PDB file of C-alpha atoms in Angstrom:
ATOM      1  CA  UNK Z   1     109.098 124.270  86.505  1.00 41.00           C
ATOM      2  CA  UNK Z   2     110.604 126.669  89.012  1.00 41.00           C
ATOM      3  CA  UNK Z   3     107.941 129.207  88.113  1.00 42.00           C
ATOM      4  CA  UNK Z   4     105.271 126.717  89.056  1.00 44.00           C
ATOM      5  CA  UNK Z   5     106.560 126.296  92.613  1.00 41.00           C
ATOM      6  CA  UNK Z   6     107.085 130.034  93.050  1.00 44.00           C
ATOM      7  CA  UNK Z   7     103.460 130.786  92.209  1.00 45.00           C
ATOM      8  CA  UNK Z   8     101.942 129.763  95.518  1.00 44.00           C
ATOM      9  CA  UNK Z   9      99.362 128.505  96.200  1.00 46.00           C
ATOM     10  CA  UNK Z  10      98.148 127.688  92.680  1.00 49.00           C
ATOM     11  CA  UNK Z  11     100.670 124.931  92.026  1.00 57.00           C
ATOM     12  CA  UNK Z  12     102.802 123.980  95.010  1.00 61.00           C
ATOM     13  CA  UNK Z  13      99.959 123.486  97.507  1.00 64.00           C
ATOM     14  CA  UNK Z  14      97.886 121.798  94.828  1.00 69.00           C
ATOM     15  CA  UNK Z  15     100.632 119.265  94.131  1.00 76.00           C
ATOM     16  CA  UNK Z  16     101.078 118.566  97.837  1.00 81.00           C
ATOM     17  CA  UNK Z  17      97.337 117.952  98.199  1.00 81.00           C
ATOM     18  CA  UNK Z  18      97.252 115.513  95.270  1.00 85.00           C
ATOM     19  CA  UNK Z  19     100.301 113.562  96.471  1.00 88.00           C
ATOM     20  CA  UNK Z  20      98.850 113.301  99.985  1.00 89.00           C
ATOM     21  CA  UNK Z  21      95.489 112.159  98.606  1.00 91.00           C
ATOM     22  CA  UNK Z  22      97.134 109.377  96.563  1.00 93.00           C
ATOM     23  CA  UNK Z  23      99.069 108.112  99.579  1.00 94.00           C
ATOM     24  CA  UNK Z  24      95.976 108.425 101.775  1.00 93.00           C
ATOM     25  CA  UNK Z  25      93.854 106.352  99.385  1.00 94.00           C
ATOM     26  CA  UNK Z  26      96.554 103.703  98.827  1.00 94.00           C
ATOM     27  CA  UNK Z  27      97.095 103.135 102.544  1.00 94.00           C
ATOM     28  CA  UNK Z  28      93.372 102.992 103.255  1.00 94.00           C
ATOM     29  CA  UNK Z  29      92.819 100.321 100.596  1.00 94.00           C
ATOM     30  CA  UNK Z  30      95.840  98.368 101.839  1.00 93.00           C
ATOM     31  CA  UNK Z  31      94.323  98.142 105.334  1.00 92.00           C
ATOM     32  CA  UNK Z  32      91.120  96.576 103.966  1.00 92.00           C
ATOM     33  CA  UNK Z  33      92.841  94.223 101.515  1.00 90.00           C
ATOM     34  CA  UNK Z  34      95.454  92.699 103.861  1.00 88.00           C
ATOM     35  CA  UNK Z  35      95.120  90.164 106.671  1.00 88.00           C
ATOM     36  CA  UNK Z  36      97.407  91.238 109.525  1.00 88.00           C
ATOM     37  CA  UNK Z  37      95.499  93.959 111.364  1.00 92.00           C
ATOM     38  CA  UNK Z  38      95.588  92.167 114.732  1.00 90.00           C
ATOM     39  CA  UNK Z  39      98.353  89.869 115.938  1.00 90.00           C
ATOM     40  CA  UNK Z  40      96.827  87.042 117.998  1.00 89.00           C
ATOM     41  CA  UNK Z  41      99.192  85.333 120.413  1.00 88.00           C
ATOM     42  CA  UNK Z  42      98.183  82.060 122.078  1.00 87.00           C
ATOM     43  CA  UNK Z  43      99.967  82.084 125.460  1.00 80.00           C
ATOM     44  CA  UNK Z  44      99.528  78.343 126.057  1.00 81.00           C
ATOM     45  CA  UNK Z  45     100.962  77.047 122.786  1.00 82.00           C
ATOM     46  CA  UNK Z  46     103.058  80.111 121.918  1.00 82.00           C
ATOM     47  CA  UNK Z  47     101.502  80.108 118.448  1.00 85.00           C
ATOM     48  CA  UNK Z  48     100.672  83.240 116.475  1.00 87.00           C
ATOM     49  CA  UNK Z  49      97.873  84.051 114.043  1.00 87.00           C
ATOM     50  CA  UNK Z  50      96.669  87.252 112.398  1.00 88.00           C
ATOM     51  CA  UNK Z  51      93.226  88.720 111.838  1.00 89.00           C
ATOM     52  CA  UNK Z  52      92.451  91.276 109.158  1.00 88.00           C
ATOM     53  CA  UNK Z  53      89.324  93.183 108.264  1.00 89.00           C
ATOM     54  CA  UNK Z  54      88.245  90.791 105.493  1.00 87.00           C
ATOM     55  CA  UNK Z  55      90.975  88.156 105.681  1.00 87.00           C
ATOM     56  CA  UNK Z  56      92.916  86.251 108.347  1.00 85.00           C
ATOM     57  CA  UNK Z  57      96.067  84.182 108.630  1.00 84.00           C
ATOM     58  CA  UNK Z  58      95.680  80.822 110.437  1.00 81.00           C
ATOM     59  CA  UNK Z  59      98.202  79.728 113.066  1.00 73.00           C
ATOM     60  CA  UNK Z  60     101.713  79.073 111.774  1.00 67.00           C
ATOM     61  CA  UNK Z  61     100.661  80.026 108.236  1.00 69.00           C
ATOM     62  CA  UNK Z  62     101.609  82.869 105.917  1.00 71.00           C
ATOM     63  CA  UNK Z  63      98.591  82.583 103.627  1.00 77.00           C
ATOM     64  CA  UNK Z  64      95.687  85.036 103.718  1.00 80.00           C
ATOM     65  CA  UNK Z  65      92.327  83.303 103.967  1.00 82.00           C
ATOM     66  CA  UNK Z  66      89.022  85.073 103.455  1.00 82.00           C
ATOM     67  CA  UNK Z  67      87.001  85.327 106.630  1.00 79.00           C
ATOM     68  CA  UNK Z  68      83.634  83.556 106.436  1.00 70.00           C
ATOM     69  CA  UNK Z  69      80.732  85.977 106.026  1.00 62.00           C
ATOM     70  CA  UNK Z  70      78.354  83.819 108.112  1.00 54.00           C
ATOM     71  CA  UNK Z  71      77.865  84.637 111.814  1.00 61.00           C
ATOM     72  CA  UNK Z  72      80.633  87.242 111.809  1.00 71.00           C
ATOM     73  CA  UNK Z  73      81.104  89.212 115.060  1.00 80.00           C
ATOM     74  CA  UNK Z  74      79.529  92.653 115.283  1.00 85.00           C
ATOM     75  CA  UNK Z  75      82.941  94.208 115.917  1.00 88.00           C
ATOM     76  CA  UNK Z  76      84.245  92.677 112.675  1.00 88.00           C
ATOM     77  CA  UNK Z  77      81.233  93.962 110.722  1.00 89.00           C
ATOM     78  CA  UNK Z  78      81.795  97.431 112.135  1.00 91.00           C
ATOM     79  CA  UNK Z  79      85.488  97.382 111.216  1.00 91.00           C
ATOM     80  CA  UNK Z  80      84.610  96.245 107.685  1.00 91.00           C
ATOM     81  CA  UNK Z  81      82.057  99.027 107.283  1.00 93.00           C
ATOM     82  CA  UNK Z  82      84.419 101.743 108.511  1.00 94.00           C
ATOM     83  CA  UNK Z  83      87.290 100.382 106.410  1.00 93.00           C
ATOM     84  CA  UNK Z  84      85.194 100.392 103.245  1.00 94.00           C
ATOM     85  CA  UNK Z  85      83.794 103.866 103.984  1.00 94.00           C
ATOM     86  CA  UNK Z  86      87.308 105.229 104.455  1.00 94.00           C
ATOM     87  CA  UNK Z  87      88.594 103.607 101.243  1.00 94.00           C
ATOM     88  CA  UNK Z  88      85.668 104.705  99.066  1.00 94.00           C
ATOM     89  CA  UNK Z  89      85.635 108.232 100.489  1.00 93.00           C
ATOM     90  CA  UNK Z  90      89.372 108.813 100.045  1.00 93.00           C
ATOM     91  CA  UNK Z  91      89.154 107.406  96.503  1.00 93.00           C
ATOM     92  CA  UNK Z  92      86.309 109.761  95.602  1.00 93.00           C
ATOM     93  CA  UNK Z  93      88.113 112.746  97.137  1.00 90.00           C
ATOM     94  CA  UNK Z  94      91.287 111.873  95.235  1.00 89.00           C
ATOM     95  CA  UNK Z  95      89.361 111.854  91.939  1.00 89.00           C
ATOM     96  CA  UNK Z  96      87.721 115.178  92.821  1.00 84.00           C
ATOM     97  CA  UNK Z  97      91.123 116.754  93.485  1.00 82.00           C
ATOM     98  CA  UNK Z  98      92.442 115.424  90.163  1.00 80.00           C
ATOM     99  CA  UNK Z  99      89.482 116.867  88.259  1.00 78.00           C
ATOM    100  CA  UNK Z 100      89.827 120.213  89.998  1.00 73.00           C
ATOM    101  CA  UNK Z 101      93.426 120.637  88.830  1.00 70.00           C
ATOM    102  CA  UNK Z 102      91.848 121.840  85.583  1.00 68.00           C
ATOM    103  CA  UNK Z 103      89.359 124.229  87.156  1.00 65.00           C
ATOM    104  CA  UNK Z 104      89.226 127.018  89.694  1.00 62.00           C
ATOM    105  CA  UNK Z 105      88.085 125.558  93.022  1.00 66.00           C
ATOM    106  CA  UNK Z 106      85.908 127.714  95.229  1.00 69.00           C
ATOM    107  CA  UNK Z 107      86.578 128.240  98.910  1.00 72.00           C
ATOM    108  CA  UNK Z 108      83.340 126.412  99.791  1.00 79.00           C
ATOM    109  CA  UNK Z 109      84.363 123.330  97.791  1.00 78.00           C
ATOM    110  CA  UNK Z 110      87.828 123.342  99.353  1.00 80.00           C
ATOM    111  CA  UNK Z 111      86.342 123.443 102.838  1.00 86.00           C
ATOM    112  CA  UNK Z 112      83.942 120.619 101.933  1.00 88.00           C
ATOM    113  CA  UNK Z 113      86.860 118.444 100.799  1.00 88.00           C
ATOM    114  CA  UNK Z 114      88.692 119.195 104.046  1.00 90.00           C
ATOM    115  CA  UNK Z 115      85.662 118.254 106.163  1.00 93.00           C
ATOM    116  CA  UNK Z 116      85.227 114.969 104.296  1.00 93.00           C
ATOM    117  CA  UNK Z 117      88.880 114.144 104.958  1.00 94.00           C
ATOM    118  CA  UNK Z 118      88.193 114.710 108.663  1.00 95.00           C
ATOM    119  CA  UNK Z 119      85.381 112.156 108.365  1.00 95.00           C
ATOM    120  CA  UNK Z 120      87.788 109.749 106.642  1.00 95.00           C
ATOM    121  CA  UNK Z 121      90.174 110.214 109.569  1.00 96.00           C
ATOM    122  CA  UNK Z 122      87.380 109.238 111.971  1.00 96.00           C
ATOM    123  CA  UNK Z 123      86.378 106.225 109.828  1.00 95.00           C
ATOM    124  CA  UNK Z 124      89.981 105.030 109.738  1.00 95.00           C
ATOM    125  CA  UNK Z 125      90.393 105.261 113.508  1.00 95.00           C
ATOM    126  CA  UNK Z 126      87.134 103.347 113.980  1.00 95.00           C
ATOM    127  CA  UNK Z 127      88.570 100.344 112.119  1.00 93.00           C
ATOM    128  CA  UNK Z 128      90.196  99.568 115.484  1.00 93.00           C
ATOM    129  CA  UNK Z 129      86.762  98.447 116.663  1.00 92.00           C
ATOM    130  CA  UNK Z 130      88.071  95.098 115.401  1.00 90.00           C
ATOM    131  CA  UNK Z 131      89.838  94.737 118.771  1.00 91.00           C
ATOM    132  CA  UNK Z 132      86.396  94.359 120.394  1.00 90.00           C
ATOM    133  CA  UNK Z 133      85.943  90.811 119.018  1.00 88.00           C
ATOM    134  CA  UNK Z 134      85.341  88.111 121.639  1.00 86.00           C
ATOM    135  CA  UNK Z 135      88.548  86.275 120.702  1.00 86.00           C
ATOM    136  CA  UNK Z 136      90.669  89.112 122.108  1.00 87.00           C
ATOM    137  CA  UNK Z 137      88.785  88.919 125.433  1.00 86.00           C
ATOM    138  CA  UNK Z 138      89.908  85.367 126.204  1.00 87.00           C
ATOM    139  CA  UNK Z 139      92.421  85.006 129.048  1.00 85.00           C
ATOM    140  CA  UNK Z 140      94.780  82.714 127.120  1.00 87.00           C
ATOM    141  CA  UNK Z 141      94.974  85.014 124.106  1.00 88.00           C
ATOM    142  CA  UNK Z 142      96.899  88.255 123.765  1.00 90.00           C
ATOM    143  CA  UNK Z 143      95.896  90.627 120.956  1.00 90.00           C
ATOM    144  CA  UNK Z 144      98.224  93.365 119.758  1.00 91.00           C
ATOM    145  CA  UNK Z 145      98.488  95.679 116.766  1.00 92.00           C
ATOM    146  CA  UNK Z 146      99.693  93.907 113.634  1.00 90.00           C
ATOM    147  CA  UNK Z 147     101.478  95.448 110.633  1.00 91.00           C
ATOM    148  CA  UNK Z 148      98.210  96.492 108.978  1.00 92.00           C
ATOM    149  CA  UNK Z 149      97.015  98.064 112.221  1.00 92.00           C
ATOM    150  CA  UNK Z 150     100.098 100.268 112.093  1.00 94.00           C
ATOM    151  CA  UNK Z 151      99.324 101.075 108.450  1.00 95.00           C
ATOM    152  CA  UNK Z 152      95.809 102.092 109.517  1.00 94.00           C
ATOM    153  CA  UNK Z 153      97.268 104.595 111.993  1.00 95.00           C
ATOM    154  CA  UNK Z 154      99.530 106.023 109.295  1.00 96.00           C
ATOM    155  CA  UNK Z 155      96.571 106.205 106.879  1.00 95.00           C
ATOM    156  CA  UNK Z 156      94.539 108.121 109.473  1.00 95.00           C
ATOM    157  CA  UNK Z 157      97.399 110.606 109.872  1.00 95.00           C
ATOM    158  CA  UNK Z 158      97.517 111.131 106.101  1.00 95.00           C
ATOM    159  CA  UNK Z 159      93.734 111.703 106.046  1.00 94.00           C
ATOM    160  CA  UNK Z 160      94.232 114.335 108.710  1.00 94.00           C
ATOM    161  CA  UNK Z 161      97.135 115.879 106.773  1.00 93.00           C
ATOM    162  CA  UNK Z 162      94.912 116.135 103.672  1.00 91.00           C
ATOM    163  CA  UNK Z 163      92.273 117.913 105.741  1.00 92.00           C
ATOM    164  CA  UNK Z 164      94.783 120.375 107.208  1.00 90.00           C
ATOM    165  CA  UNK Z 165      96.334 121.183 103.819  1.00 86.00           C
ATOM    166  CA  UNK Z 166      92.907 121.784 102.267  1.00 82.00           C
ATOM    167  CA  UNK Z 167      91.933 124.057 105.166  1.00 82.00           C
ATOM    168  CA  UNK Z 168      95.165 126.037 104.719  1.00 78.00           C
ATOM    169  CA  UNK Z 169      95.166 126.396 100.924  1.00 67.00           C
ATOM    170  CA  UNK Z 170      93.948 129.856  99.891  1.00 57.00           C
ATOM    171  CA  UNK Z 171      91.669 130.138  96.861  1.00 54.00           C
ATOM    172  CA  UNK Z 172      93.610 130.654  93.617  1.00 55.00           C
ATOM    173  CA  UNK Z 173      92.297 132.676  90.683  1.00 53.00           C
ATOM    174  CA  UNK Z 174      93.526 130.111  88.170  1.00 56.00           C
ATOM    175  CA  UNK Z 175      93.586 126.331  87.873  1.00 58.00           C
ATOM    176  CA  UNK Z 176      96.721 124.489  88.974  1.00 59.00           C
ATOM    177  CA  UNK Z 177      97.132 122.869  85.546  1.00 57.00           C
ATOM    178  CA  UNK Z 178      97.150 126.305  83.887  1.00 58.00           C
ATOM    179  CA  UNK Z 179      99.662 127.639  86.417  1.00 59.00           C
ATOM    180  CA  UNK Z 180     101.995 124.713  85.718  1.00 57.00           C
ATOM    181  CA  UNK Z 181     101.579 125.046  81.938  1.00 57.00           C
ATOM    182  CA  UNK Z 182     102.306 128.759  81.998  1.00 57.00           C
ATOM    183  CA  UNK Z 183     105.385 128.129  84.140  1.00 54.00           C
ATOM    184  CA  UNK Z 184     106.695 125.544  81.648  1.00 54.00           C
ATOM    185  CA  UNK Z 185     106.124 127.993  78.787  1.00 52.00           C
ATOM    186  CA  UNK Z 186     108.083 130.708  80.591  1.00 49.00           C
ATOM    187  CA  UNK Z 187     105.167 132.803  81.839  1.00 48.00           C
ATOM    188  CA  UNK Z 188     105.865 133.081  85.522  1.00 44.00           C
ATOM    189  CA  UNK Z 189     103.225 135.697  86.142  1.00 44.00           C
ATOM    190  CA  UNK Z 190     103.217 139.215  87.561  1.00 41.00           C
ATOM    191  CA  UNK Z 191     104.891 138.111  90.774  1.00 38.00           C
ATOM    192  CA  UNK Z 192     108.176 137.605  88.963  1.00 34.00           C
ATOM    193  CA  UNK Z 193     108.409 141.275  88.049  1.00 36.00           C
ATOM    194  CA  UNK Z 194     108.689 142.085  91.742  1.00 35.00           C
ATOM    195  CA  UNK Z 195     111.928 140.070  91.761  1.00 34.00           C
ATOM    196  CA  UNK Z 196     113.319 141.707  88.649  1.00 36.00           C
ATOM    197  CA  UNK Z 197     112.235 139.047  86.120  1.00 36.00           C
ATOM    198  CA  UNK Z 198     110.747 140.199  82.803  1.00 39.00           C
ATOM    199  CA  UNK Z 199     108.852 137.488  80.906  1.00 41.00           C
ATOM    200  CA  UNK Z 200     109.255 139.451  77.667  1.00 41.00           C
ATOM    201  CA  UNK Z 201     106.807 140.175  74.831  1.00 40.00           C
ATOM    202  CA  UNK Z 202     106.011 136.503  74.126  1.00 39.00           C
ATOM    203  CA  UNK Z 203     104.264 135.861  77.423  1.00 40.00           C
ATOM    204  CA  UNK Z 204     101.698 133.111  77.074  1.00 40.00           C
ATOM    205  CA  UNK Z 205      98.089 134.263  76.974  1.00 44.00           C
ATOM    206  CA  UNK Z 206      96.027 131.541  78.682  1.00 44.00           C
ATOM    207  CA  UNK Z 207      92.246 131.537  78.903  1.00 43.00           C
ATOM    208  CA  UNK Z 208      91.448 130.905  82.551  1.00 50.00           C
ATOM    209  CA  UNK Z 209      87.691 130.569  82.479  1.00 58.00           C
ATOM    210  CA  UNK Z 210      84.928 130.518  79.887  1.00 60.00           C
ATOM    211  CA  UNK Z 211      81.226 130.103  80.547  1.00 59.00           C
ATOM    212  CA  UNK Z 212      78.106 130.233  78.372  1.00 60.00           C
ATOM    213  CA  UNK Z 213      74.668 130.940  79.810  1.00 64.00           C
ATOM    214  CA  UNK Z 214      71.311 130.797  78.009  1.00 64.00           C
ATOM    215  CA  UNK Z 215      68.129 132.470  79.240  1.00 66.00           C
ATOM    216  CA  UNK Z 216      64.688 132.761  77.676  1.00 65.00           C
ATOM    217  CA  UNK Z 217      61.675 135.011  78.134  1.00 66.00           C
ATOM    218  CA  UNK Z 218      58.098 133.653  78.439  1.00 65.00           C
ATOM    219  CA  UNK Z 219      57.778 133.660  74.607  1.00 67.00           C
ATOM    220  CA  UNK Z 220      60.818 131.413  74.225  1.00 64.00           C
ATOM    221  CA  UNK Z 221      63.178 134.075  72.883  1.00 69.00           C
ATOM    222  CA  UNK Z 222      66.705 133.108  73.946  1.00 69.00           C
ATOM    223  CA  UNK Z 223      69.506 135.387  75.070  1.00 71.00           C
ATOM    224  CA  UNK Z 224      72.996 133.859  75.039  1.00 71.00           C
ATOM    225  CA  UNK Z 225      75.737 135.322  77.238  1.00 71.00           C
ATOM    226  CA  UNK Z 226      79.347 134.184  76.855  1.00 69.00           C
ATOM    227  CA  UNK Z 227      81.907 135.293  79.467  1.00 67.00           C
ATOM    228  CA  UNK Z 228      85.658 134.819  78.939  1.00 70.00           C
ATOM    229  CA  UNK Z 229      88.389 135.673  81.442  1.00 67.00           C
ATOM    230  CA  UNK Z 230      92.055 135.863  80.435  1.00 69.00           C
ATOM    231  CA  UNK Z 231      95.252 137.778  81.149  1.00 62.00           C
ATOM    232  CA  UNK Z 232      96.877 140.402  78.971  1.00 60.00           C
ATOM    233  CA  UNK Z 233     100.609 140.924  78.374  1.00 57.00           C
ATOM    234  CA  UNK Z 234     100.858 143.259  81.336  1.00 58.00           C
ATOM    235  CA  UNK Z 235      99.342 140.761  83.744  1.00 59.00           C
ATOM    236  CA  UNK Z 236      95.990 142.580  83.709  1.00 68.00           C
ATOM    237  CA  UNK Z 237      92.819 140.506  84.142  1.00 71.00           C
ATOM    238  CA  UNK Z 238      90.499 141.021  81.144  1.00 73.00           C
ATOM    239  CA  UNK Z 239      86.844 139.960  81.274  1.00 75.00           C
ATOM    240  CA  UNK Z 240      84.967 139.857  77.959  1.00 76.00           C
ATOM    241  CA  UNK Z 241      81.158 139.563  77.970  1.00 77.00           C
ATOM    242  CA  UNK Z 242      79.468 138.747  74.651  1.00 79.00           C
ATOM    243  CA  UNK Z 243      75.655 138.925  74.666  1.00 80.00           C
ATOM    244  CA  UNK Z 244      73.557 137.681  71.733  1.00 81.00           C
ATOM    245  CA  UNK Z 245      70.000 139.049  71.895  1.00 79.00           C
ATOM    246  CA  UNK Z 246      66.902 137.298  70.424  1.00 78.00           C
ATOM    247  CA  UNK Z 247      66.978 139.616  67.388  1.00 79.00           C
ATOM    248  CA  UNK Z 248      70.521 138.467  66.563  1.00 78.00           C
ATOM    249  CA  UNK Z 249      72.310 141.618  67.675  1.00 82.00           C
ATOM    250  CA  UNK Z 250      75.567 141.109  69.553  1.00 84.00           C
ATOM    251  CA  UNK Z 251      76.873 143.318  72.339  1.00 83.00           C
ATOM    252  CA  UNK Z 252      80.474 142.961  73.517  1.00 82.00           C
ATOM    253  CA  UNK Z 253      81.818 144.607  76.647  1.00 80.00           C
ATOM    254  CA  UNK Z 254      85.297 144.373  78.144  1.00 77.00           C
ATOM    255  CA  UNK Z 255      86.482 145.187  81.628  1.00 77.00           C
ATOM    256  CA  UNK Z 256      90.125 145.296  82.669  1.00 74.00           C
ATOM    257  CA  UNK Z 257      91.481 144.924  86.188  1.00 72.00           C
ATOM    258  CA  UNK Z 258      94.922 146.490  86.199  1.00 68.00           C
ATOM    259  CA  UNK Z 259      97.662 144.907  88.281  1.00 57.00           C
ATOM    260  CA  UNK Z 260      98.451 147.113  91.262  1.00 50.00           C
ATOM    261  CA  UNK Z 261     102.149 147.185  92.143  1.00 50.00           C
ATOM    262  CA  UNK Z 262     103.015 148.060  95.697  1.00 41.00           C
TER     263      UNK Z 262
END
């Protein structure tokens, strides 16, 4: 696997992004599902209770109880909305990043993911609108951050880290899964030759991208174009275009981009 980590950014940065997205999603869900976001201290009786986004812990109890959905404070509704938005958004982004390990992600898509993680960061911070509930404004009650409030801060930082990593990751010409597979098979790519490593004659030939496009003229005659991109033994990028015309004739053209060694 050493070859995988040496082939930046195709593998190493991709793995970091996925790990961060998993942690980000897990923490965000934990904040919504638990019941100790705010620690409520009653100064007169010296009793303690906890309030969560959807659940709360009564005084001198360790059990989470679902908060009634009738006549809930506006601040609680806002915290619930922002908590759910953060959880759903980070979950969707995590799935997108998993799917894109098997494809080449464009720079536009990477920037879009980063911007959505910035939104998740904002949503997570806004869960602290829960502190605006009337209970925390009473003179005999002291509200402070509970364990889940701390988790929400950590989750927000991980959302921000995901955004920064996605902004920093350059666009790779091959999918992360292919980079990792080639590294396992012993194909460490052209970059290894610069350090004196020769992959040998059995270098793995991996198809990086294949697309098929159909077009038709006004009479309905279809032209099928198949484009395949792969790498040759010398590390050259080979693009093969196969065009099938309406009359059945096939035209194949190949273009080769030779690796330039500095």
